[in-house]
Tab-separated table of C-alpha atoms in Angstrom:
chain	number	residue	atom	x	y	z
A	1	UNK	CA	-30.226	91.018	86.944
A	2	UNK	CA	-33.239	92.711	85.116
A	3	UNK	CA	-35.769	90.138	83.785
A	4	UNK	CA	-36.134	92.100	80.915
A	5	UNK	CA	-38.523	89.139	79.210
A	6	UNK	CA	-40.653	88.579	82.416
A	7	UNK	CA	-40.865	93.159	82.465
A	8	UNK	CA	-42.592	92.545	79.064
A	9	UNK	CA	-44.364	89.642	79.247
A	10	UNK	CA	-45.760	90.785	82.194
A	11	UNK	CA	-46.736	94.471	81.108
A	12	UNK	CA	-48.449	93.080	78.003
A	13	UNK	CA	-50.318	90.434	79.921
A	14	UNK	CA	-51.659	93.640	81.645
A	15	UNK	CA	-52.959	94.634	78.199
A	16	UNK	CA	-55.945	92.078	78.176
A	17	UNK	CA	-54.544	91.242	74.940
A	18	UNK	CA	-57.145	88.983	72.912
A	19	UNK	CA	-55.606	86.556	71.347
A	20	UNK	CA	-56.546	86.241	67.281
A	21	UNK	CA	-53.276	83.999	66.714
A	22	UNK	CA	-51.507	80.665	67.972
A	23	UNK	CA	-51.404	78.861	70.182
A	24	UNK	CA	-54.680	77.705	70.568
A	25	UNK	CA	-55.680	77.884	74.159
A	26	UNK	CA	-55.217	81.649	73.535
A	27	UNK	CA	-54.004	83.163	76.614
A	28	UNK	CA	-55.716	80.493	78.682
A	29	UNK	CA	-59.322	81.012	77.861
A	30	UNK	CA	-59.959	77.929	75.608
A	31	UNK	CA	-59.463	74.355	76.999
A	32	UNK	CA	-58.587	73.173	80.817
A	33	UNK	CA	-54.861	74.737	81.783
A	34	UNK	CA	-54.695	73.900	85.249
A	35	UNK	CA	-52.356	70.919	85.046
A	36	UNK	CA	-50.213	73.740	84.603
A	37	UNK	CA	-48.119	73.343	87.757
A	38	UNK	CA	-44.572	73.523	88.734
A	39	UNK	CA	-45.303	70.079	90.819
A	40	UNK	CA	-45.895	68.169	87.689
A	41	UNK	CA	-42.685	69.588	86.231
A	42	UNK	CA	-40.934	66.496	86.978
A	43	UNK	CA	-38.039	64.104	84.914
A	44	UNK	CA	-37.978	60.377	84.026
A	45	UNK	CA	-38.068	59.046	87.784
A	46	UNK	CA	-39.556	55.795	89.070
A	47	UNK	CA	-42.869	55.404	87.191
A	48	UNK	CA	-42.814	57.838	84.576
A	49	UNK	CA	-41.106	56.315	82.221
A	50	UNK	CA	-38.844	57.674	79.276
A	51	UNK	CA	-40.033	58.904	76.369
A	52	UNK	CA	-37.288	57.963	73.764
A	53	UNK	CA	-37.900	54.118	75.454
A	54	UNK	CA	-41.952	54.566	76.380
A	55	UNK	CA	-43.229	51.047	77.864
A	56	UNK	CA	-44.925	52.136	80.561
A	57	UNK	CA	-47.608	55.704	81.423
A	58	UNK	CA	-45.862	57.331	78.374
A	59	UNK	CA	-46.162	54.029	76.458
A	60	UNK	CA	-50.145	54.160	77.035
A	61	UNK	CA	-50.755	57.511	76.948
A	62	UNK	CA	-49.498	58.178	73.425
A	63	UNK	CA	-51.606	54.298	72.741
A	64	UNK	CA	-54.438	56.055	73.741
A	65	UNK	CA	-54.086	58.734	71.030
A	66	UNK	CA	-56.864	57.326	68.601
A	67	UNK	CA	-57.465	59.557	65.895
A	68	UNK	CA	-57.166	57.327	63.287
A	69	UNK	CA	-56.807	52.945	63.741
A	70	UNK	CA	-54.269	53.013	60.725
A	71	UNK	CA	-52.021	55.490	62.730
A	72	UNK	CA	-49.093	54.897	65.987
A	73	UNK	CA	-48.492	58.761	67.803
A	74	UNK	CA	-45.713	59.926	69.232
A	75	UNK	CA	-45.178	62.979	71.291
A	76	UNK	CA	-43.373	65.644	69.718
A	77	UNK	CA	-42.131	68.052	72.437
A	78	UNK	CA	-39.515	70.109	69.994
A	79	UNK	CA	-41.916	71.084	67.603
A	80	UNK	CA	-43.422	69.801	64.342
A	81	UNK	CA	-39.978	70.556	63.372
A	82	UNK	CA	-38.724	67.352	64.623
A	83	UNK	CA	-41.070	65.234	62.900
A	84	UNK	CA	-40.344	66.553	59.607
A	85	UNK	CA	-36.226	66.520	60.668
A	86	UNK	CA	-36.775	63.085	61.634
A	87	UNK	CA	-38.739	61.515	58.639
A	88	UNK	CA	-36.254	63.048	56.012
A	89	UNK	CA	-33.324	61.809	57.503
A	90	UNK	CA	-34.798	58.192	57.831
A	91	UNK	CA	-34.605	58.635	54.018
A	92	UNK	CA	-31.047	59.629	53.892
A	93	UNK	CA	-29.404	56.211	52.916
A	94	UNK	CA	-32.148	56.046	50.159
A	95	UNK	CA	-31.150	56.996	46.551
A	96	UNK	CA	-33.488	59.569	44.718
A	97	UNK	CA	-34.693	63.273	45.352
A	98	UNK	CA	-37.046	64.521	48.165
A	99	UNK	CA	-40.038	65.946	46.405
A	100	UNK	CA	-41.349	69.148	48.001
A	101	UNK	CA	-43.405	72.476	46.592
A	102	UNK	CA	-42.377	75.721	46.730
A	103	UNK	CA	-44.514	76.437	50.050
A	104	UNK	CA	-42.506	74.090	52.411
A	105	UNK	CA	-41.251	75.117	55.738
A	106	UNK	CA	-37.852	75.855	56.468
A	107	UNK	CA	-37.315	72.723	58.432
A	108	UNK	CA	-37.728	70.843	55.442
A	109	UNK	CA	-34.477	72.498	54.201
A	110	UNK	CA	-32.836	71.981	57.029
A	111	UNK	CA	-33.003	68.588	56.914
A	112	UNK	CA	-32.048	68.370	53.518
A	113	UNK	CA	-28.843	70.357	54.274
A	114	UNK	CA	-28.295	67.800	57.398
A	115	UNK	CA	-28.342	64.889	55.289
A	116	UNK	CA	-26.874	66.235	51.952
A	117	UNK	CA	-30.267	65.136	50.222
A	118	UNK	CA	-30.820	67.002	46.839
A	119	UNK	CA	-34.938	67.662	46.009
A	120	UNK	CA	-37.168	67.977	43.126
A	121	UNK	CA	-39.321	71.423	43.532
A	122	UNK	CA	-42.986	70.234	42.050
A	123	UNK	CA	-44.976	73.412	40.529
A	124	UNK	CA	-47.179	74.971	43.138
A	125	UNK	CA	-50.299	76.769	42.108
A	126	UNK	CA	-51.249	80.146	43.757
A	127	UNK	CA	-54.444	80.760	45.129
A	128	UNK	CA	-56.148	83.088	43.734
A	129	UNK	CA	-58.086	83.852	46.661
A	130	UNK	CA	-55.077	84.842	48.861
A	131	UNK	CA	-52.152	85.137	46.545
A	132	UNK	CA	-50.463	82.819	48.514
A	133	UNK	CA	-48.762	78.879	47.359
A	134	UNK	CA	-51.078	76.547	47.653
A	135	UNK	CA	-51.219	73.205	45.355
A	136	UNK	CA	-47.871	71.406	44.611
A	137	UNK	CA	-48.565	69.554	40.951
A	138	UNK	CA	-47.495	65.826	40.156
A	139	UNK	CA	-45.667	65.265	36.796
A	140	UNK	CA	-44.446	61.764	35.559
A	141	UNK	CA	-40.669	62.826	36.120
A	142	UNK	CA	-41.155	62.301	40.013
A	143	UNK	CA	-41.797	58.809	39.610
A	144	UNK	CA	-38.215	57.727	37.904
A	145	UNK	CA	-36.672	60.536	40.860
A	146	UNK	CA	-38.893	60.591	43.880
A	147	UNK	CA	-38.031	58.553	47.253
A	148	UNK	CA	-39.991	60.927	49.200
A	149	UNK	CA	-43.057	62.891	49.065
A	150	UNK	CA	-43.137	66.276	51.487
A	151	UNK	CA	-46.896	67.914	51.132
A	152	UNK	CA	-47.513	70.854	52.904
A	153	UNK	CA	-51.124	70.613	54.233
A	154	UNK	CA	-53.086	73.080	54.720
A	155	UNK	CA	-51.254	76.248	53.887
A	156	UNK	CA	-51.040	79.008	55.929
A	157	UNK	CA	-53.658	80.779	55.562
A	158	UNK	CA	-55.977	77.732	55.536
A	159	UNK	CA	-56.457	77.021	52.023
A	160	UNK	CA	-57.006	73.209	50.952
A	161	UNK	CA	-56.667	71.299	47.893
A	162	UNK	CA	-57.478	67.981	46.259
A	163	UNK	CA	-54.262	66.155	48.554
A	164	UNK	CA	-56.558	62.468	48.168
A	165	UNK	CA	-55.131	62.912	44.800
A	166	UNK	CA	-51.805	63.630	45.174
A	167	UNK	CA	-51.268	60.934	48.119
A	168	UNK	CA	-52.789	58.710	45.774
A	169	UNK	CA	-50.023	59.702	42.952
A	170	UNK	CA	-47.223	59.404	45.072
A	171	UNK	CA	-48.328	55.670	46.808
A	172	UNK	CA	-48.835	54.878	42.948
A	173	UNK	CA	-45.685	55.080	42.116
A	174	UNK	CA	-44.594	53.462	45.552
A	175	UNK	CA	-42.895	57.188	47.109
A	176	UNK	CA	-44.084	57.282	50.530
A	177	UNK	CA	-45.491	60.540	51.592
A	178	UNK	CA	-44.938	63.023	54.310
A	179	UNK	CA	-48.133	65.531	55.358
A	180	UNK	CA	-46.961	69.073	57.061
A	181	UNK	CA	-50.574	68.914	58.627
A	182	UNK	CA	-49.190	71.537	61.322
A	183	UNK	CA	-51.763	73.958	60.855
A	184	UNK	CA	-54.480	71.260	60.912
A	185	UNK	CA	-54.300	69.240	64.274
A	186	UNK	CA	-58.113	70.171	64.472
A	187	UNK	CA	-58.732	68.825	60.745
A	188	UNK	CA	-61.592	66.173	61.857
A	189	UNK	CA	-63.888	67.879	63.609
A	190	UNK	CA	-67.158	68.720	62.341
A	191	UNK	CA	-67.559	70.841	59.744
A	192	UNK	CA	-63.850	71.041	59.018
A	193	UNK	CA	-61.416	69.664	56.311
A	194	UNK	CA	-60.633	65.740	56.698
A	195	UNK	CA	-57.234	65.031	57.854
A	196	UNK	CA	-54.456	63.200	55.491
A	197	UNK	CA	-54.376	60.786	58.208
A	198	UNK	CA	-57.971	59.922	55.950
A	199	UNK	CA	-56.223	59.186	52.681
A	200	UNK	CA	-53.157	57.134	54.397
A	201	UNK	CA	-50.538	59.361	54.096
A	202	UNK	CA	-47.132	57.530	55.305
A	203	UNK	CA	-46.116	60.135	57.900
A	204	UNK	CA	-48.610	63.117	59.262
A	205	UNK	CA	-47.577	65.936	61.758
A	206	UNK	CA	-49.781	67.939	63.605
A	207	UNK	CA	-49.074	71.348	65.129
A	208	UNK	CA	-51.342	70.575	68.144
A	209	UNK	CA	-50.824	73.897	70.001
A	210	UNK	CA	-51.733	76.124	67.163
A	211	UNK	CA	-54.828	75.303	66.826
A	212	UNK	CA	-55.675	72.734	70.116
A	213	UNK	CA	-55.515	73.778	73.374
A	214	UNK	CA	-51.753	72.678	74.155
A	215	UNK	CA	-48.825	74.453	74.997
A	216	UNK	CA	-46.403	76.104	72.236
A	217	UNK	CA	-43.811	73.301	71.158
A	218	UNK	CA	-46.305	70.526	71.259
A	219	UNK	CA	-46.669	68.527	68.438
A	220	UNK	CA	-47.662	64.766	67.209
A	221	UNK	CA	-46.227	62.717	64.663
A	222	UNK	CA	-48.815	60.017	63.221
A	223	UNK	CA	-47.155	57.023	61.817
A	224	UNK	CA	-49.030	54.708	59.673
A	225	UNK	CA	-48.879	50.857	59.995
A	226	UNK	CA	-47.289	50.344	56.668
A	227	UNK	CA	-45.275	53.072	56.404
A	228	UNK	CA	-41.376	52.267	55.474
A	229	UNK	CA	-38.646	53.027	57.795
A	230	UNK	CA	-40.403	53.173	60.945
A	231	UNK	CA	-37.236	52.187	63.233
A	232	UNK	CA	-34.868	54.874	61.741
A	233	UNK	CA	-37.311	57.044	61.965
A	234	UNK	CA	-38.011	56.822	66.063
A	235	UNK	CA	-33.903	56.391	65.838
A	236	UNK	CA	-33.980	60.100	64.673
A	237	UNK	CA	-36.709	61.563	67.130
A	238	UNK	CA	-34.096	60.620	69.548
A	239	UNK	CA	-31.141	62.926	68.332
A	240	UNK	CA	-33.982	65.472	66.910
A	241	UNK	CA	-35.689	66.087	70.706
A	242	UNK	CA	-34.601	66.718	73.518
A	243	UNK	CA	-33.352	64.086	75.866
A	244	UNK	CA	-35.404	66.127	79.067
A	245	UNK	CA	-38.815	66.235	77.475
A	246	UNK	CA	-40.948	68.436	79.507
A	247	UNK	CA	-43.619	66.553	81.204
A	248	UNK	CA	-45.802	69.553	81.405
A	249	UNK	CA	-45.650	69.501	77.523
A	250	UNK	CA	-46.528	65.609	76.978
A	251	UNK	CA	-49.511	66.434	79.163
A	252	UNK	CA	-51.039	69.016	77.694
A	253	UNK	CA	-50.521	67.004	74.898
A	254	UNK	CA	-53.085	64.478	76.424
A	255	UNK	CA	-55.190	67.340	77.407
A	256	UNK	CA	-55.466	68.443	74.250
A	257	UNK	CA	-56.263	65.409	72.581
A	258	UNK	CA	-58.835	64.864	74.898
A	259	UNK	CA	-60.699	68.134	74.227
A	260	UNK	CA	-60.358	67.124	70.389
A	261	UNK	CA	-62.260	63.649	71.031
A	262	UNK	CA	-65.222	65.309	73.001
A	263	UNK	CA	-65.630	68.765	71.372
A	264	UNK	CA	-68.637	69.463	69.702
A	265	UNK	CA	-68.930	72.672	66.443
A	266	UNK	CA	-71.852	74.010	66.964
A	267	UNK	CA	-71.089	76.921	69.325
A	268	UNK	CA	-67.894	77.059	67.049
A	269	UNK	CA	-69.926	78.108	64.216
A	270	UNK	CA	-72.914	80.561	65.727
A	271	UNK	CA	-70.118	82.868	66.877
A	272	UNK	CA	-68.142	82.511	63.605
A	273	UNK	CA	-71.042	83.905	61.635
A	274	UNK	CA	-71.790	86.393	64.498
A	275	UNK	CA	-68.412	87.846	64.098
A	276	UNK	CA	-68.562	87.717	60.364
A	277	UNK	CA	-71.319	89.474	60.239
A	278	UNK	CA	-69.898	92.063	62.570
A	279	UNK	CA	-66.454	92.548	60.834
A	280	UNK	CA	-68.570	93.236	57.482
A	281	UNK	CA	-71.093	95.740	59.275
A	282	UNK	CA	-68.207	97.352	60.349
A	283	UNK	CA	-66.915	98.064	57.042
A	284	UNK	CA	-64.028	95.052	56.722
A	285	UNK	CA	-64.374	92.545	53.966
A	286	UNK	CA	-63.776	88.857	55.144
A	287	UNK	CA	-62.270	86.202	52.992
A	288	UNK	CA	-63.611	82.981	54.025
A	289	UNK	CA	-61.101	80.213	53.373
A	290	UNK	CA	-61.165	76.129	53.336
A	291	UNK	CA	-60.656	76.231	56.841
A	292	UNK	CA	-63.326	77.620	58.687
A	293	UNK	CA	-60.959	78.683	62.095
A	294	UNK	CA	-58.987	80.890	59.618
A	295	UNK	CA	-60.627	84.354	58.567
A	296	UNK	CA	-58.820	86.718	55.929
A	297	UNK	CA	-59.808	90.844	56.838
A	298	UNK	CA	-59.177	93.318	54.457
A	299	UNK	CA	-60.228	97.278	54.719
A	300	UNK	CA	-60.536	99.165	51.370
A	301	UNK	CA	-57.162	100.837	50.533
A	302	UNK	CA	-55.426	100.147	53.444
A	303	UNK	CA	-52.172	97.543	53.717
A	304	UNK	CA	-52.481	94.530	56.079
A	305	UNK	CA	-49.439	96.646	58.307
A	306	UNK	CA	-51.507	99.710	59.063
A	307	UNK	CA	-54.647	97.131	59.913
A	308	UNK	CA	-52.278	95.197	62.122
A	309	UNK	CA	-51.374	98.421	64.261
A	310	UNK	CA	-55.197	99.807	64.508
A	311	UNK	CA	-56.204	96.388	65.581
A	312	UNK	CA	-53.237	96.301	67.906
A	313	UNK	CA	-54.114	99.655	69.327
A	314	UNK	CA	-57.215	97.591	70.345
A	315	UNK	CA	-55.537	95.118	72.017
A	316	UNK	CA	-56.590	92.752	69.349
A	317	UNK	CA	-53.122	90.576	67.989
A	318	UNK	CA	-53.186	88.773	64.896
A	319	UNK	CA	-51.231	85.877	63.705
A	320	UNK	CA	-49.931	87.938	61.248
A	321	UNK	CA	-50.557	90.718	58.126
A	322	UNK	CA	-49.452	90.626	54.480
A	323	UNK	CA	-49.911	93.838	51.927
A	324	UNK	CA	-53.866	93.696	51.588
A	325	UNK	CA	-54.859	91.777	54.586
A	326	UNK	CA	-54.805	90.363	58.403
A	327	UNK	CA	-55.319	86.759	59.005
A	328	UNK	CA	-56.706	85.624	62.047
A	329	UNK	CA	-56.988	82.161	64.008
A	330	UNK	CA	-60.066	81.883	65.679
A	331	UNK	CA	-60.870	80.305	68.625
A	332	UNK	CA	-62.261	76.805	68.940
A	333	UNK	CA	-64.994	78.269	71.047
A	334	UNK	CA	-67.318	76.222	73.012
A	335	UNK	CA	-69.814	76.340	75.442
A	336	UNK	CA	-68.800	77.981	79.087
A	337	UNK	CA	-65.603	78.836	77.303
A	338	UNK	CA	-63.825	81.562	78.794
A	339	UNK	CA	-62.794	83.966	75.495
A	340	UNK	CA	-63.796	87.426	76.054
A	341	UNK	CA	-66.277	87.234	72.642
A	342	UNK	CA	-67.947	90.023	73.808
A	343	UNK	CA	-64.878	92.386	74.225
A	344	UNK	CA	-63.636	91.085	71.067
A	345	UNK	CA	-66.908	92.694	69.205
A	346	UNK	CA	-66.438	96.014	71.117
A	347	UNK	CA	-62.749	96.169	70.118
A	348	UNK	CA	-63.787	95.747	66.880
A	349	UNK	CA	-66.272	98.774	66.897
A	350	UNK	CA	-63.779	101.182	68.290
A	351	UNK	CA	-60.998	100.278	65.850
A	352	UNK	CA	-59.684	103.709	64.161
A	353	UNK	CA	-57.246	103.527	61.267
A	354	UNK	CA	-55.554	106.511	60.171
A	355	UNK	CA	-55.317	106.595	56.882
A	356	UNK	CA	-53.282	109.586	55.852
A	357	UNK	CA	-49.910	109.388	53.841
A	358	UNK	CA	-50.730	105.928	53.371
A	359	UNK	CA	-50.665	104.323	49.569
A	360	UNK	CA	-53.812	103.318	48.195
A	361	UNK	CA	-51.809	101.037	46.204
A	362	UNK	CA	-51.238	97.887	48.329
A	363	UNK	CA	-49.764	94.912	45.801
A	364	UNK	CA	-49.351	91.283	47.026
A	365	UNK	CA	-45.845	90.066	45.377
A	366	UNK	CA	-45.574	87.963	42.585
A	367	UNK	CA	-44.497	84.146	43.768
A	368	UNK	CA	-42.388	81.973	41.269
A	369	UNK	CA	-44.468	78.842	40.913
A	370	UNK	CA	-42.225	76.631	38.122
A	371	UNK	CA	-39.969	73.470	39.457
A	372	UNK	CA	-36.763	73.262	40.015
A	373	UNK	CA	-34.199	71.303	41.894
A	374	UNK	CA	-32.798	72.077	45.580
A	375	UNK	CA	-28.961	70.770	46.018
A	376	UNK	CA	-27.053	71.355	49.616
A	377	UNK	CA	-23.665	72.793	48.492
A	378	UNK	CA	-21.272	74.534	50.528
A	379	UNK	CA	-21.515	78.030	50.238
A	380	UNK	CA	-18.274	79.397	51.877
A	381	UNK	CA	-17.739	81.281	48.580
A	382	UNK	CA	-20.231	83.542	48.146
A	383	UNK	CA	-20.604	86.959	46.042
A	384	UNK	CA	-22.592	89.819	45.650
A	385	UNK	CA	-23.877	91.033	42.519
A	386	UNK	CA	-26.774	93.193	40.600
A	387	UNK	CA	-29.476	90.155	40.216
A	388	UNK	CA	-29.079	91.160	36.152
A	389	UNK	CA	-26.331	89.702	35.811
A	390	UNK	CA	-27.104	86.295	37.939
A	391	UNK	CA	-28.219	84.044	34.888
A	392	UNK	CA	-26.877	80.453	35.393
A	393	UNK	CA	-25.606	81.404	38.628
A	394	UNK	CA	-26.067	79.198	42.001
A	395	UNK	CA	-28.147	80.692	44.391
A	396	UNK	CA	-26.176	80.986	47.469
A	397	UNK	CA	-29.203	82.472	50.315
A	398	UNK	CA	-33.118	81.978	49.840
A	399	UNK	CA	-35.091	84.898	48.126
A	400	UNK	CA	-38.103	85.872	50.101
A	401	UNK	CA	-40.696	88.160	49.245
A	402	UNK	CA	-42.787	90.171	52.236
A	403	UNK	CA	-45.204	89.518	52.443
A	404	UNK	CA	-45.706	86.622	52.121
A	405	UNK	CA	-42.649	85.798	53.825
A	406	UNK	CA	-42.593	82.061	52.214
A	407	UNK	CA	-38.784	81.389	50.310
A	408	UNK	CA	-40.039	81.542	46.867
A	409	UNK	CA	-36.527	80.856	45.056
A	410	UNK	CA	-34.116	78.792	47.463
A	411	UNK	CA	-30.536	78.300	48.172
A	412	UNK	CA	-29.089	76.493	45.357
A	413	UNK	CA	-31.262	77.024	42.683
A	414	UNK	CA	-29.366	77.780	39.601
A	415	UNK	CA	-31.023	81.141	38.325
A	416	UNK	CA	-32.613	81.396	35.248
A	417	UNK	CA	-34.424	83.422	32.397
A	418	UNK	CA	-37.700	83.946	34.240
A	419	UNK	CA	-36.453	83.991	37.873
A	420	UNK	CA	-34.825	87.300	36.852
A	421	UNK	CA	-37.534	89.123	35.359
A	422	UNK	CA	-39.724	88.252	38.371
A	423	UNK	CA	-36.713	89.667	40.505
A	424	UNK	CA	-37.461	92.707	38.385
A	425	UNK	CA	-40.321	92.813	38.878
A	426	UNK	CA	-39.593	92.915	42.618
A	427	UNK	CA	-36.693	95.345	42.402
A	428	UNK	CA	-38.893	97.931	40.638
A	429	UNK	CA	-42.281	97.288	42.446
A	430	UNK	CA	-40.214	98.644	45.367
A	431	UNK	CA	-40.804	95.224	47.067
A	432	UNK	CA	-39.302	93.738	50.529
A	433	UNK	CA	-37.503	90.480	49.747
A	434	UNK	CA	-35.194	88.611	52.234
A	435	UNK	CA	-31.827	87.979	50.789
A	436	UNK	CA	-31.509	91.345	47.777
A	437	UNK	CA	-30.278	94.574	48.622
A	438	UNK	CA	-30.051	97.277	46.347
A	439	UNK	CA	-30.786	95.376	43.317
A	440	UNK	CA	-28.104	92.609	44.287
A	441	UNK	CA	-28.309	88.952	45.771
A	442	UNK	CA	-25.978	86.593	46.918
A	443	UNK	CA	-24.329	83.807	44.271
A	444	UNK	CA	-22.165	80.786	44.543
A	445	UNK	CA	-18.429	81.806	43.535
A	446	UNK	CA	-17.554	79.580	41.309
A	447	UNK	CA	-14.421	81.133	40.025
């Protein structure tokens, strides 16, 4: 047999790639690794417990998890995709819409096609900063509908917003809440945005390994002490995760919690602004967002692709690149770390972009911010037509734009007035969306 994955993992490790991307021990340099040994890759026998019945080491590790008194953890070894999975289905029984904005992660969806649960869409602001969804808005309808709130927190690209307040809307009107925290396991730490485990969020899950050091899969779901539905809840992490969780992931879970309670910014921040300062001299502009380990790099007329490839070419790998820019997820750096900084700023320098036959003309794509409602149907009947001619139709796959690659209209929407004209406005800007081709999108049959 030809290991055709080890072959490439193995030739790019040779690479010396420097990691500017999840997960967050990036490639090993950034946090302790070494319990990573086959020895310790072991299954439930005599004293270790079982983690879908913890009352004994798994029991008091996850007790020692202590970022916030309000809060229970549990390990999460299938991803912050069980959470979510888990916490909507809880709510299945419940009468009443999931409320979600237009930003949530594909798991969400999932599990609202799982348990046949319909969902309000709130109105999500853009950011002007990034172009990207950002703010979901509260309206008074979601208090006669709502039975669940889903809050994506922070987005992608790092970018916060006034969540105290919409918690605090929700709880008022007696919807629990669920926090995607995933890209903010590190929220706490000095000189970074507060966690929603802060303003008593209901549920709150945390993508430790992409921004801890923790391996890829690794996750935590906080649970506060009052929040409904606990039982069904852990009922559903059972079917949701596997029933063989790797004890090489719960432990770097520990690990990684442990470098959260004892890291300290400040060498965090001196080589932030010393790499700042370098990107600029260099010639890059650098979009500093809420979140201080994400950084936003542009280069005058030339499309986040082509920067991708030149950094690439330097062995430099981003998490990933829209039309205008590169966004990068920086190290926690520390003290005695072992992140090649100093190869990182060479890199940098030697960076060449070749810039001819490119467009100067690099547009981000329109998003489609207004609510709407998400309903599971089954969509064995499906059509193809020119999106012209889709008004009133059902949706029958997601529309996404790239970038950003977010769904921006979803699987049974019924299409309207304006959700056409800003599919024109796709179609004729030339633009990459998921789910059109040629001018024509998938629909519900209804005939």
């Amino acid at each position: 047999m030809q290991r055709k994955l080890w072959q490439k993992l193995n030739n790019w490790s040779k690479m010396q790639p420097i990691s500017m991307h999840v997960p967050g021990h990036k490639n090993g340099t950034i946090g302790d690794m070494n319990f990573i040994n086959p020895i310790y890759d072991i299954t439930e026998i005599t004293g270790f417990d079982d983690l879908h019945h913890p009352e004994e080491v798994l029991y008091d590790s996850m007790k020692c998890i202590q970022k916030h008194e309000d809060y229970e953890a549990v390990f999460l070894v299938n991803g912050t995709t069980s959470g979510i999975l888990a916490v909507i289905q809880a709510f299945q029984s419940i009468q009443g819409d999931v409320c979600i904005g237009r930003h949530s992660h594909k798991s969400v969806f999932n599990a609202l096609d799982l348990g046949r649960q319909c969902a309000h869409i709130m109105h999500t602001q853009v950011s002007h900063q990034t172009g990207q969804y950002n703010q979901p808005e509260w309206s008074s309808e979601l208090a006669k509908k709502g039975k669940l709130g889903v809050v994506t927190y922070p987005n992608y690209y790092g970018e916060t917003f006034d969540v105290q307040k919409l918690i605090q809307q929700f709880h008022e009107a007696h919807i629990p809440v669920l926090v995607d925290e995933a890209h903010g396991a590190h929220f706490g730490i000095e000189g970074f945005p507060k966690s929603t485990l802060e303003y008593g969020a209901d549920y709150v899950v945390q993508s430790y390994h992409k921004t801890l050091p923790s391996l890829t899969m690794t996750s935590m779901l906080f649970i506060h002490k009052n929040a409904p539905y606990q039982e069904r809840v852990k009922h559903w992490l059972q079917t949701f995760q596997s029933s063989s969780p790797s004890y090489l992931f719960m432990a770097s879970l520990e690990q990684a919690q442990g470098f959260y309670e004892t890291y300290q910014s400040d060498v965090f921040f001196e080589k932030r602004q010393i790499l700042i300062k370098h990107l600029k001299d260099c010639g890059y502009t650098v979009l500093e967002v809420d979140d201080p380990l994400k950084l936003v790099i542009r280069k005058r007329g030339v499309s986040g692709e082509l920067l991708k490839s030149a950094m690439e070419a330097q062995s430099i790998f981003v998490e990933l690149a829209d039309a205008q820019s590169v966004l990068w997820v920086l190290p926690l750096w520390y003290t005695h770390d072992r992140f090649p900084f100093k190869v990182l700023l060479k890199c940098i320098t030697h960076i060449h972009i070749e810039r001819s036959g490119q467009s100067q003309n690099h547009k981000q794509a329109k998003l489609y911010t207004e609510k709407g409602r998400y309903t599971p149907e089954d969509m064995s009947e499906i059509q193809t037509i020119p999106y012209e001619k889709a008004l009133g139709c059902t949706l029958a796959q997601h529309l996404i734009p790239y970038p950003p690659g977010v769904p921006t209209m979803y699987k049974g929407e019924i299409i309207t007035k304006n959700m056409i004209e800003l599919i024109r406005y796709w179609h004729t800007q030339k633009m990459r969306v998921e789910g059109m081709r040629n001018g024509k999108i998938k629909v519900k049959d209804d005939l």
